[in-house]
Short mmCIF file of C-alpha atoms in Angstrom, two decimals:
data_model
loop_
_atom_site.label_atom_id
_atom_site.label_comp_id
_atom_site.label_asym_id
_atom_site.label_seq_id
_atom_site.Cartn_x
_atom_site.Cartn_y
_atom_site.Cartn_z
CA MET A 175 0.00 0.00 0.00
CA ASP A 176 1.29 3.46 -0.88
CA ASP A 177 0.10 6.84 0.44
CA ASP A 178 0.91 9.88 -1.66
CA GLU A 179 1.13 13.38 -0.20
CA PHE A 180 -2.56 14.19 -0.74
CA ASN A 181 -4.21 11.20 0.96
CA HIS A 182 -4.70 9.13 -2.18
CA TYR A 183 -3.99 5.45 -1.77
CA SER A 184 -2.72 2.85 -4.19
CA LEU A 185 -2.83 -0.91 -3.70
CA VAL A 186 -0.07 -2.87 -5.39
CA ASN A 187 0.30 -6.65 -5.54
CA PRO A 188 3.84 -7.28 -6.81
CA SER A 189 3.30 -11.03 -7.23
CA THR A 190 0.35 -10.57 -9.63
CA ARG A 191 1.46 -7.14 -10.91
CA GLU A 192 -2.00 -5.79 -10.16
CA PHE A 193 -2.37 -2.11 -9.27
CA ARG A 194 -5.38 -0.12 -8.11
CA LYS A 195 -5.41 3.60 -7.35
CA LEU A 196 -8.20 4.28 -4.89
CA SER A 197 -10.39 7.33 -5.03
CA PRO A 198 -9.90 9.58 -1.99
CA SER A 199 -12.28 9.05 0.89
CA PRO A 200 -15.22 11.44 0.49
CA PHE A 201 -15.34 11.76 4.28
CA ALA A 202 -11.73 12.82 5.00
CA PHE A 203 -10.75 16.36 5.92
CA ASP A 204 -9.23 18.67 3.31
CA PRO A 205 -5.75 17.19 2.62
CA SER A 206 -4.03 20.56 3.09
CA GLY A 207 -5.26 20.75 6.69
CA CYS A 208 -4.99 17.21 7.97
CA VAL A 209 -2.77 14.21 8.50
CA ASP A 210 -3.79 10.61 7.94
CA ASP A 211 -3.07 7.34 9.64
CA TYR A 212 -3.90 4.40 7.43
CA GLY A 213 -3.76 0.65 7.26
CA LEU A 214 -4.48 -2.36 5.10
CA GLY A 215 -5.80 -5.64 6.41
CA TYR A 216 -7.88 -8.69 5.65
CA ASP A 217 -11.35 -9.24 7.12
CA SER A 218 -11.82 -13.01 7.19
CA GLN A 219 -15.53 -12.73 8.10
CA SER A 220 -16.37 -10.85 4.89
CA ASP A 221 -13.48 -12.35 2.86
CA ASP A 222 -12.43 -8.85 1.86
CA TYR A 223 -9.40 -6.58 2.07
CA LYS A 224 -10.00 -3.23 3.74
CA VAL A 225 -8.13 0.06 3.77
CA VAL A 226 -8.64 2.26 6.82
CA SER A 227 -8.03 6.01 6.77
CA ILE A 228 -7.99 8.04 9.99
CA SER A 229 -8.02 11.68 8.93
CA ARG A 230 -7.12 14.14 11.70
CA SER A 231 -7.63 17.89 11.40
CA PHE A 232 -4.69 20.13 12.34
CA ARG A 233 -7.13 22.74 13.63
CA SER A 234 -9.33 20.73 15.97
CA ASN A 235 -7.73 17.30 16.55
CA ASP A 236 -11.07 15.78 15.53
CA ASN A 237 -10.80 12.65 13.41
CA VAL A 238 -12.84 11.00 10.70
CA VAL A 239 -12.47 7.27 10.11
CA SER A 240 -13.21 5.83 6.66
CA VAL A 241 -13.07 2.20 5.56
CA TYR A 242 -12.61 1.17 1.94
CA ALA A 243 -13.76 -2.34 0.94
CA LEU A 244 -11.84 -3.77 -2.01
CA ARG A 245 -14.66 -6.12 -3.03
CA THR A 246 -17.27 -3.34 -3.42
CA ASN A 247 -14.83 -0.54 -4.34
CA THR A 248 -16.55 1.81 -1.85
CA TRP A 249 -15.67 3.99 1.13
CA LYS A 250 -17.86 4.26 4.22
CA LYS A 251 -17.58 6.39 7.32
CA ILE A 252 -17.49 4.61 10.68
CA GLU A 253 -17.48 5.84 14.27
CA SER A 254 -14.48 8.07 14.93
CA SER A 255 -11.63 6.95 17.13
CA PRO A 256 -11.88 8.08 20.75
CA TYR A 257 -8.11 8.72 20.73
CA ASN A 258 -5.75 11.27 19.27
CA HIS A 259 -3.85 9.63 16.42
CA TRP A 260 -0.66 11.64 16.39
CA ASN A 261 1.46 9.03 14.63
CA LEU A 262 4.81 9.11 16.47
CA GLY A 263 6.17 9.31 12.94
CA HIS A 264 4.50 6.05 11.89
CA LYS A 265 1.33 6.37 9.85
CA SER A 266 0.71 2.81 8.75
CA GLY A 267 -1.30 0.55 11.01
CA VAL A 268 0.12 -2.87 11.92
CA PHE A 269 -2.19 -5.76 11.02
CA VAL A 270 -2.34 -8.77 13.32
CA SER A 271 -5.15 -11.05 14.53
CA GLY A 272 -7.84 -9.41 12.39
CA ALA A 273 -7.17 -5.86 13.58
CA LEU A 274 -5.08 -2.83 12.64
CA HIS A 275 -3.02 -1.30 15.46
CA TRP A 276 -1.59 2.20 16.02
CA PHE A 277 -0.12 4.26 18.83
CA ALA A 278 -2.58 6.89 19.99
CA GLY A 279 -3.51 8.69 23.15
CA THR A 280 -4.03 12.00 24.85
CA SER A 281 -1.66 14.74 25.96
CA THR A 282 -0.91 12.75 29.13
CA SER A 283 -0.83 9.10 28.09
CA THR A 284 -0.06 6.77 25.21
CA VAL A 285 -2.11 3.71 24.29
CA ILE A 286 -2.13 1.08 21.59
CA VAL A 287 -5.46 1.27 19.83
CA ALA A 288 -6.82 -1.47 17.57
CA LEU A 289 -9.56 -1.38 14.96
CA ASP A 290 -11.18 -4.79 14.49
CA LEU A 291 -11.83 -5.12 10.76
CA ALA A 292 -14.83 -7.44 11.17
CA ASP A 293 -16.96 -5.25 13.47
CA GLU A 294 -15.12 -1.98 12.66
CA LYS A 295 -14.92 -0.97 16.33
CA PHE A 296 -11.96 0.52 18.21
CA ARG A 297 -10.53 -0.96 21.39
CA THR A 298 -7.39 -0.51 23.45
CA VAL A 299 -4.78 -3.24 23.72
CA PRO A 300 -3.35 -4.04 27.17
CA SER A 301 0.25 -2.91 27.01
CA LEU A 302 3.63 -3.22 28.63
CA GLY A 303 4.98 -0.62 31.03
CA CYS A 304 6.87 1.20 28.26
CA VAL A 305 3.57 2.27 26.69
CA GLY A 306 1.62 4.86 28.60
CA ASP A 307 4.48 6.78 30.21
CA ASN A 308 4.39 9.40 27.43
CA LYS A 309 8.12 8.98 26.71
CA LEU A 310 7.57 7.17 23.42
CA SER A 311 7.90 10.28 21.28
CA ALA A 312 11.47 10.73 22.50
CA VAL A 313 12.69 7.33 21.33
CA ASP A 314 12.51 5.24 18.18
CA THR A 315 9.46 3.14 19.09
CA GLU A 316 7.25 1.23 16.71
CA LEU A 317 4.67 -1.51 16.55
CA THR A 318 5.76 -4.68 14.78
CA VAL A 319 4.60 -8.26 14.31
CA LEU A 320 6.78 -11.10 15.53
CA GLY A 321 5.64 -14.71 15.29
CA GLY A 322 2.04 -13.61 14.72
CA CYS A 323 2.03 -11.44 17.86
CA LEU A 324 1.91 -7.67 18.22
CA CYS A 325 5.16 -6.31 19.66
CA VAL A 326 6.54 -2.96 20.73
CA SER A 327 10.06 -2.35 19.45
CA THR A 328 12.03 0.40 21.20
CA LYS A 329 15.51 1.59 20.34
CA TRP A 330 17.49 3.11 23.21
CA GLY A 331 20.90 4.22 22.01
CA ASN A 332 22.20 1.32 19.93
CA ARG A 333 20.06 -1.38 21.62
CA LYS A 334 16.72 -2.59 20.36
CA HIS A 335 14.21 -4.14 22.77
CA LEU A 336 11.11 -6.12 21.82
CA GLY A 337 8.13 -6.48 24.10
CA ASP A 338 5.47 -9.06 23.29
CA GLU A 339 1.98 -7.58 23.53
CA GLY A 340 0.42 -11.03 23.58
CA CYS A 341 -1.36 -13.16 21.03
CA ARG A 342 -5.11 -13.22 20.77
#
């Protein structure tokens, strides 16, 4: 999946050489005044691939969440995220166990938020002690998948630490 500078998405399958440029979400904020988190995942209940766009306004910190279904080639608006998606420099959601995951939070805490692709509802993921202390923006921290489990990878100096967030 590729995100160009104006919130247009392209899906590319290198093994089949298929390419699809998606129309922009009709629900997103004006691209010149927002930032997007996004993600691509597979919904096994509907047997469909979905693209999620979380568009956040620079002016208000409100967000609009749109879901694109590959099978129907349509966008729909779902309930907005109850968290501030401020990226930590990483826009793309991490897909594991049927959900896309991002760092999010408030001005005082950090959480890992997940969007279940089947019911299209947000939830928080129980986390390790390193998440929530609001120090994540100062270090190279990212969500990754290791052995089918969601992990937090943190780089302190020249050391990299992995914390298993647990399999579901």
